mmCIF file with all atom_site columns, C-alpha atoms in Angstrom:
data_model
loop_
_atom_site.group_PDB
_atom_site.id
_atom_site.type_symbol
_atom_site.label_atom_id
_atom_site.label_alt_id
_atom_site.label_comp_id
_atom_site.label_asym_id
_atom_site.label_entity_id
_atom_site.label_seq_id
_atom_site.pdbx_PDB_ins_code
_atom_site.Cartn_x
_atom_site.Cartn_y
_atom_site.Cartn_z
_atom_site.occupancy
_atom_site.B_iso_or_equiv
_atom_site.pdbx_formal_charge
_atom_site.auth_seq_id
_atom_site.auth_comp_id
_atom_site.auth_asym_id
_atom_site.auth_atom_id
_atom_site.pdbx_PDB_model_num
ATOM 1   C CA . MET A 1 1   ? 0.022   0.062  -0.029  1.00 65.00 ? 265 MET A CA 1
ATOM 2   C CA . GLU A 1 2   ? 1.188   3.530  -0.816  1.00 71.00 ? 266 GLU A CA 1
ATOM 3   C CA . LEU A 1 3   ? 1.944   5.720  2.132   1.00 70.00 ? 267 LEU A CA 1
ATOM 4   C CA . ARG A 1 4   ? -0.404  8.454  0.680   1.00 72.00 ? 268 ARG A CA 1
ATOM 5   C CA . LYS A 1 5   ? -3.360  5.909  0.644   1.00 77.00 ? 269 LYS A CA 1
ATOM 6   C CA . ALA A 1 6   ? -2.485  4.615  4.207   1.00 78.00 ? 270 ALA A CA 1
ATOM 7   C CA . ILE A 1 7   ? -2.425  8.129  5.739   1.00 76.00 ? 271 ILE A CA 1
ATOM 8   C CA . SER A 1 8   ? -5.582  9.006  3.849   1.00 79.00 ? 272 SER A CA 1
ATOM 9   C CA . LEU A 1 9   ? -7.316  5.996  5.142   1.00 82.00 ? 273 LEU A CA 1
ATOM 10  C CA . VAL A 1 10  ? -6.262  6.466  8.803   1.00 83.00 ? 274 VAL A CA 1
ATOM 11  C CA . LEU A 1 11  ? -7.207  10.072 8.744   1.00 80.00 ? 275 LEU A CA 1
ATOM 12  C CA . ASN A 1 12  ? -10.678 9.407  7.171   1.00 82.00 ? 276 ASN A CA 1
ATOM 13  C CA . GLU A 1 13  ? -11.339 6.850  9.602   1.00 84.00 ? 277 GLU A CA 1
ATOM 14  C CA . ALA A 1 14  ? -10.366 9.072  12.599  1.00 83.00 ? 278 ALA A CA 1
ATOM 15  C CA . GLU A 1 15  ? -12.424 11.806 11.122  1.00 82.00 ? 279 GLU A CA 1
ATOM 16  C CA . THR A 1 16  ? -15.497 9.547  10.770  1.00 83.00 ? 280 THR A CA 1
ATOM 17  C CA . SER A 1 17  ? -15.283 8.362  14.401  1.00 81.00 ? 281 SER A CA 1
ATOM 18  C CA . ALA A 1 18  ? -14.572 11.849 15.787  1.00 78.00 ? 282 ALA A CA 1
ATOM 19  C CA . LEU A 1 19  ? -17.582 13.388 13.913  1.00 79.00 ? 283 LEU A CA 1
ATOM 20  C CA . GLY A 1 20  ? -19.851 10.625 15.370  1.00 79.00 ? 284 GLY A CA 1
ATOM 21  C CA . ASP A 1 21  ? -18.435 11.262 19.034  1.00 77.00 ? 285 ASP A CA 1
ATOM 22  C CA . SER A 1 22  ? -18.397 14.922 18.434  1.00 78.00 ? 286 SER A CA 1
ATOM 23  C CA . ASN A 1 23  ? -14.724 14.897 19.542  1.00 78.00 ? 287 ASN A CA 1
ATOM 24  C CA . SER A 1 24  ? -13.326 18.230 18.767  1.00 83.00 ? 288 SER A CA 1
ATOM 25  C CA . LYS A 1 25  ? -9.812  17.461 19.769  1.00 85.00 ? 289 LYS A CA 1
ATOM 26  C CA . VAL A 1 26  ? -9.677  14.632 17.329  1.00 82.00 ? 290 VAL A CA 1
ATOM 27  C CA . LEU A 1 27  ? -11.154 16.722 14.494  1.00 83.00 ? 291 LEU A CA 1
ATOM 28  C CA . ASP A 1 28  ? -8.645  19.354 15.271  1.00 87.00 ? 292 ASP A CA 1
ATOM 29  C CA . SER A 1 29  ? -5.890  16.932 15.093  1.00 85.00 ? 293 SER A CA 1
ATOM 30  C CA . VAL A 1 30  ? -7.221  15.331 11.771  1.00 82.00 ? 294 VAL A CA 1
ATOM 31  C CA . THR A 1 31  ? -7.208  18.965 10.404  1.00 85.00 ? 295 THR A CA 1
ATOM 32  C CA . LEU A 1 32  ? -3.672  19.542 11.492  1.00 85.00 ? 296 LEU A CA 1
ATOM 33  C CA . LEU A 1 33  ? -2.474  16.270 10.008  1.00 83.00 ? 297 LEU A CA 1
ATOM 34  C CA . HIS A 1 34  ? -4.424  16.883 6.589   1.00 80.00 ? 298 HIS A CA 1
ATOM 35  C CA . ASP A 1 35  ? -2.518  20.242 6.658   1.00 83.00 ? 299 ASP A CA 1
ATOM 36  C CA . PHE A 1 36  ? 0.783   18.686 7.321   1.00 83.00 ? 300 PHE A CA 1
ATOM 37  C CA . PHE A 1 37  ? 0.203   15.868 4.824   1.00 77.00 ? 301 PHE A CA 1
ATOM 38  C CA . ASP A 1 38  ? -0.494  18.546 2.107   1.00 78.00 ? 302 ASP A CA 1
ATOM 39  C CA . TRP A 1 39  ? 2.691   20.292 3.023   1.00 77.00 ? 303 TRP A CA 1
ATOM 40  C CA . VAL A 1 40  ? 4.948   17.256 2.749   1.00 75.00 ? 304 VAL A CA 1
ATOM 41  C CA . ALA A 1 41  ? 3.029   15.714 -0.362  1.00 73.00 ? 305 ALA A CA 1
ATOM 42  C CA . ASP A 1 42  ? 6.219   15.815 -2.524  1.00 73.00 ? 306 ASP A CA 1
ATOM 43  C CA . ASP A 1 43  ? 8.067   13.964 0.177   1.00 73.00 ? 307 ASP A CA 1
ATOM 44  C CA . VAL A 1 44  ? 5.413   11.308 0.426   1.00 73.00 ? 308 VAL A CA 1
ATOM 45  C CA . LYS A 1 45  ? 5.576   10.910 -3.365  1.00 73.00 ? 309 LYS A CA 1
ATOM 46  C CA . VAL A 1 46  ? 9.176   10.121 -2.920  1.00 71.00 ? 310 VAL A CA 1
ATOM 47  C CA . TRP A 1 47  ? 8.811   7.667  -0.122  1.00 69.00 ? 311 TRP A CA 1
ATOM 48  C CA . ASP A 1 48  ? 6.163   5.873  -2.267  1.00 73.00 ? 312 ASP A CA 1
ATOM 49  C CA . LYS A 1 49  ? 8.770   5.840  -5.111  1.00 70.00 ? 313 LYS A CA 1
ATOM 50  C CA . TYR A 1 50  ? 11.387  4.283  -2.905  1.00 67.00 ? 314 TYR A CA 1
ATOM 51  C CA . MET A 1 51  ? 9.075   1.704  -1.361  1.00 68.00 ? 315 MET A CA 1
ATOM 52  C CA . ALA A 1 52  ? 7.742   0.633  -4.818  1.00 66.00 ? 316 ALA A CA 1
ATOM 53  C CA . ASP A 1 53  ? 8.616   -2.996 -5.870  1.00 57.00 ? 317 ASP A CA 1
ATOM 54  C CA . GLU A 1 54  ? 10.080  -1.808 -9.114  1.00 59.00 ? 318 GLU A CA 1
ATOM 55  C CA . TYR A 1 55  ? 12.377  0.793  -7.720  1.00 57.00 ? 319 TYR A CA 1
ATOM 56  C CA . ARG A 1 56  ? 16.102  0.024  -8.102  1.00 63.00 ? 320 ARG A CA 1
ATOM 57  C CA . MET A 1 57  ? 19.076  1.947  -6.824  1.00 65.00 ? 321 MET A CA 1
ATOM 58  C CA . ASP A 1 58  ? 20.824  4.004  -9.532  1.00 82.00 ? 322 ASP A CA 1
ATOM 59  C CA . SER A 1 59  ? 23.713  6.474  -9.819  1.00 87.00 ? 323 SER A CA 1
ATOM 60  C CA . PHE A 1 60  ? 23.232  10.074 -10.204 1.00 90.00 ? 324 PHE A CA 1
ATOM 61  C CA . ILE A 1 61  ? 26.333  10.330 -12.504 1.00 92.00 ? 325 ILE A CA 1
ATOM 62  C CA . GLU A 1 62  ? 24.302  12.389 -15.140 1.00 91.00 ? 326 GLU A CA 1
ATOM 63  C CA . ASP A 1 63  ? 22.936  14.954 -12.599 1.00 91.00 ? 327 ASP A CA 1
ATOM 64  C CA . LYS A 1 64  ? 25.332  17.812 -12.965 1.00 92.00 ? 328 LYS A CA 1
ATOM 65  C CA . GLU A 1 65  ? 24.300  19.658 -10.014 1.00 92.00 ? 329 GLU A CA 1
ATOM 66  C CA . ARG A 1 66  ? 24.639  16.559 -7.657  1.00 92.00 ? 330 ARG A CA 1
ATOM 67  C CA . MET A 1 67  ? 27.924  15.614 -9.241  1.00 94.00 ? 331 MET A CA 1
ATOM 68  C CA . SER A 1 68  ? 29.320  18.935 -8.662  1.00 95.00 ? 332 SER A CA 1
ATOM 69  C CA . ASP A 1 69  ? 28.628  18.656 -4.998  1.00 95.00 ? 333 ASP A CA 1
ATOM 70  C CA . PHE A 1 70  ? 29.749  15.052 -4.999  1.00 95.00 ? 334 PHE A CA 1
ATOM 71  C CA . HIS A 1 71  ? 33.198  16.142 -5.882  1.00 95.00 ? 335 HIS A CA 1
ATOM 72  C CA . GLU A 1 72  ? 33.208  18.986 -3.415  1.00 96.00 ? 336 GLU A CA 1
ATOM 73  C CA . LEU A 1 73  ? 31.593  17.564 -0.352  1.00 95.00 ? 337 LEU A CA 1
ATOM 74  C CA . SER A 1 74  ? 32.319  14.808 2.046   1.00 94.00 ? 338 SER A CA 1
ATOM 75  C CA . LYS A 1 75  ? 30.020  11.882 1.891   1.00 94.00 ? 339 LYS A CA 1
ATOM 76  C CA . ALA A 1 76  ? 28.225  12.958 5.183   1.00 93.00 ? 340 ALA A CA 1
ATOM 77  C CA . GLU A 1 77  ? 27.842  16.386 3.950   1.00 94.00 ? 341 GLU A CA 1
ATOM 78  C CA . PHE A 1 78  ? 26.734  15.362 0.618   1.00 94.00 ? 342 PHE A CA 1
ATOM 79  C CA . LEU A 1 79  ? 24.014  12.817 2.112   1.00 92.00 ? 343 LEU A CA 1
ATOM 80  C CA . ASN A 1 80  ? 22.971  15.578 4.510   1.00 92.00 ? 344 ASN A CA 1
ATOM 81  C CA . LYS A 1 81  ? 22.351  17.960 1.633   1.00 92.00 ? 345 LYS A CA 1
ATOM 82  C CA . TYR A 1 82  ? 20.593  15.348 -0.423  1.00 89.00 ? 346 TYR A CA 1
ATOM 83  C CA . PRO A 1 83  ? 18.484  13.325 2.102   1.00 84.00 ? 347 PRO A CA 1
ATOM 84  C CA . PHE A 1 84  ? 16.514  11.441 -0.565  1.00 81.00 ? 348 PHE A CA 1
ATOM 85  C CA . THR A 1 85  ? 19.828  10.126 -1.953  1.00 87.00 ? 349 THR A CA 1
ATOM 86  C CA . THR A 1 86  ? 20.608  6.879  -0.199  1.00 84.00 ? 350 THR A CA 1
ATOM 87  C CA . GLU A 1 87  ? 23.979  5.826  0.944   1.00 87.00 ? 351 GLU A CA 1
ATOM 88  C CA . GLU A 1 88  ? 23.660  2.934  -1.625  1.00 87.00 ? 352 GLU A CA 1
ATOM 89  C CA . GLU A 1 89  ? 23.130  5.300  -4.334  1.00 89.00 ? 353 GLU A CA 1
ATOM 90  C CA . TYR A 1 90  ? 25.965  7.291  -3.324  1.00 93.00 ? 354 TYR A CA 1
ATOM 91  C CA . ASN A 1 91  ? 28.293  4.247  -3.228  1.00 92.00 ? 355 ASN A CA 1
ATOM 92  C CA . ILE A 1 92  ? 27.088  3.226  -6.681  1.00 92.00 ? 356 ILE A CA 1
ATOM 93  C CA . THR A 1 93  ? 27.838  6.700  -8.027  1.00 93.00 ? 357 THR A CA 1
ATOM 94  C CA . ARG A 1 94  ? 31.414  6.564  -6.366  1.00 93.00 ? 358 ARG A CA 1
ATOM 95  C CA . ILE A 1 95  ? 32.177  3.362  -8.257  1.00 93.00 ? 359 ILE A CA 1
ATOM 96  C CA . GLU A 1 96  ? 30.791  4.633  -11.490 1.00 92.00 ? 360 GLU A CA 1
ATOM 97  C CA . ASP A 1 97  ? 32.695  7.754  -11.219 1.00 93.00 ? 361 ASP A CA 1
ATOM 98  C CA . LYS A 1 98  ? 35.973  5.955  -10.462 1.00 91.00 ? 362 LYS A CA 1
ATOM 99  C CA . ASN A 1 99  ? 35.472  3.708  -13.297 1.00 89.00 ? 363 ASN A CA 1
ATOM 100 C CA . LEU A 1 100 ? 34.922  6.667  -15.639 1.00 86.00 ? 364 LEU A CA 1
ATOM 101 C CA . THR A 1 101 ? 37.941  8.328  -14.162 1.00 81.00 ? 365 THR A CA 1
ATOM 102 C CA . ASP A 1 102 ? 40.112  5.117  -14.750 1.00 79.00 ? 366 ASP A CA 1
ATOM 103 C CA . GLU A 1 103 ? 38.984  4.951  -18.401 1.00 77.00 ? 367 GLU A CA 1
ATOM 104 C CA . ASN A 1 104 ? 40.117  8.445  -19.003 1.00 75.00 ? 368 ASN A CA 1
ATOM 105 C CA . ILE A 1 105 ? 43.546  7.962  -17.707 1.00 69.00 ? 369 ILE A CA 1
#
Protein backbone atom coordinates (compact mmCIF):
# COMPACT_ATOMS: atom_id res chain seq x y z
CA MET A 1 0.00 0.00 0.00
CA GLU A 2 1.24 3.48 -0.80
CA LEU A 3 1.97 5.76 2.15
CA ARG A 4 -0.36 8.41 0.73
CA LYS A 5 -3.29 5.97 0.68
CA ALA A 6 -2.50 4.62 4.15
CA ILE A 7 -2.40 8.08 5.70
CA SER A 8 -5.61 9.12 3.96
CA LEU A 9 -7.36 5.96 5.11
CA VAL A 10 -6.34 6.44 8.75
CA LEU A 11 -7.22 10.15 8.74
CA ASN A 12 -10.61 9.51 7.15
CA GLU A 13 -11.41 6.80 9.70
CA ALA A 14 -10.37 9.07 12.58
CA GLU A 15 -12.46 11.92 11.18
CA THR A 16 -15.53 9.69 10.76
CA SER A 17 -15.17 8.41 14.31
CA ALA A 18 -14.66 11.91 15.73
CA LEU A 19 -17.71 13.25 13.88
CA GLY A 20 -19.85 10.51 15.43
CA ASP A 21 -18.51 11.27 18.91
CA SER A 22 -18.38 15.06 18.45
CA ASN A 23 -14.75 14.90 19.60
CA SER A 24 -13.33 18.32 18.73
CA LYS A 25 -9.78 17.42 19.79
CA VAL A 26 -9.64 14.57 17.31
CA LEU A 27 -11.21 16.72 14.59
CA ASP A 28 -8.65 19.47 15.24
CA SER A 29 -5.88 16.86 15.12
CA VAL A 30 -7.17 15.43 11.86
CA THR A 31 -7.29 18.92 10.33
CA LEU A 32 -3.72 19.59 11.47
CA LEU A 33 -2.52 16.28 10.03
CA HIS A 34 -4.31 16.91 6.71
CA ASP A 35 -2.56 20.29 6.50
CA PHE A 36 0.79 18.68 7.32
CA PHE A 37 0.16 15.94 4.78
CA ASP A 38 -0.50 18.55 2.09
CA TRP A 39 2.74 20.31 3.05
CA VAL A 40 4.87 17.15 2.74
CA ALA A 41 3.05 15.69 -0.28
CA ASP A 42 6.17 15.76 -2.47
CA ASP A 43 8.16 13.93 0.21
CA VAL A 44 5.43 11.29 0.39
CA LYS A 45 5.69 10.81 -3.38
CA VAL A 46 9.42 10.21 -2.98
CA TRP A 47 8.77 7.74 -0.14
CA ASP A 48 6.27 5.88 -2.31
CA LYS A 49 8.82 5.75 -5.13
CA TYR A 50 11.46 4.27 -2.82
CA MET A 51 9.05 1.71 -1.45
CA ALA A 52 7.74 0.58 -4.85
CA ASP A 53 8.67 -2.97 -5.81
CA GLU A 54 10.10 -1.86 -9.13
CA TYR A 55 12.42 0.75 -7.63
CA ARG A 56 16.10 0.02 -8.07
CA MET A 57 19.12 1.92 -6.91
CA ASP A 58 20.80 3.98 -9.58
CA SER A 59 23.72 6.32 -9.77
CA PHE A 60 23.18 10.01 -10.27
CA ILE A 61 26.26 10.34 -12.47
CA GLU A 62 24.33 12.36 -15.08
CA ASP A 63 22.94 14.90 -12.57
CA LYS A 64 25.33 17.82 -13.01
CA GLU A 65 24.30 19.67 -9.84
CA ARG A 66 24.63 16.64 -7.58
CA MET A 67 27.88 15.57 -9.24
CA SER A 68 29.36 19.02 -8.63
CA ASP A 69 28.55 18.68 -4.94
CA PHE A 70 29.63 15.03 -5.02
CA HIS A 71 33.16 16.12 -5.88
CA GLU A 72 33.19 19.03 -3.43
CA LEU A 73 31.52 17.64 -0.29
CA SER A 74 32.36 14.83 2.05
CA LYS A 75 30.06 11.81 1.95
CA ALA A 76 28.32 12.88 5.17
CA GLU A 77 27.87 16.46 3.94
CA PHE A 78 26.53 15.25 0.62
CA LEU A 79 24.00 12.85 2.15
CA ASN A 80 22.90 15.58 4.56
CA LYS A 81 22.37 18.02 1.67
CA TYR A 82 20.50 15.41 -0.41
CA PRO A 83 18.44 13.43 2.14
CA PHE A 84 16.59 11.48 -0.54
CA THR A 85 19.82 10.12 -1.96
CA THR A 86 20.58 6.87 -0.20
CA GLU A 87 24.04 5.80 0.88
CA GLU A 88 23.75 2.90 -1.54
CA GLU A 89 23.09 5.30 -4.44
CA TYR A 90 26.05 7.39 -3.29
CA ASN A 91 28.29 4.31 -3.27
CA ILE A 92 27.05 3.16 -6.70
CA THR A 93 27.84 6.60 -8.06
CA ARG A 94 31.29 6.58 -6.42
CA ILE A 95 32.12 3.31 -8.18
CA GLU A 96 30.78 4.52 -11.53
CA ASP A 97 32.64 7.83 -11.19
CA LYS A 98 35.88 5.98 -10.36
CA ASN A 99 35.43 3.67 -13.36
CA LEU A 100 34.90 6.64 -15.67
CA THR A 101 37.99 8.35 -14.23
CA ASP A 102 40.07 5.17 -14.67
CA GLU A 103 38.91 4.88 -18.29
CA ASN A 104 40.09 8.41 -19.03
CA ILE A 105 43.59 7.89 -17.65
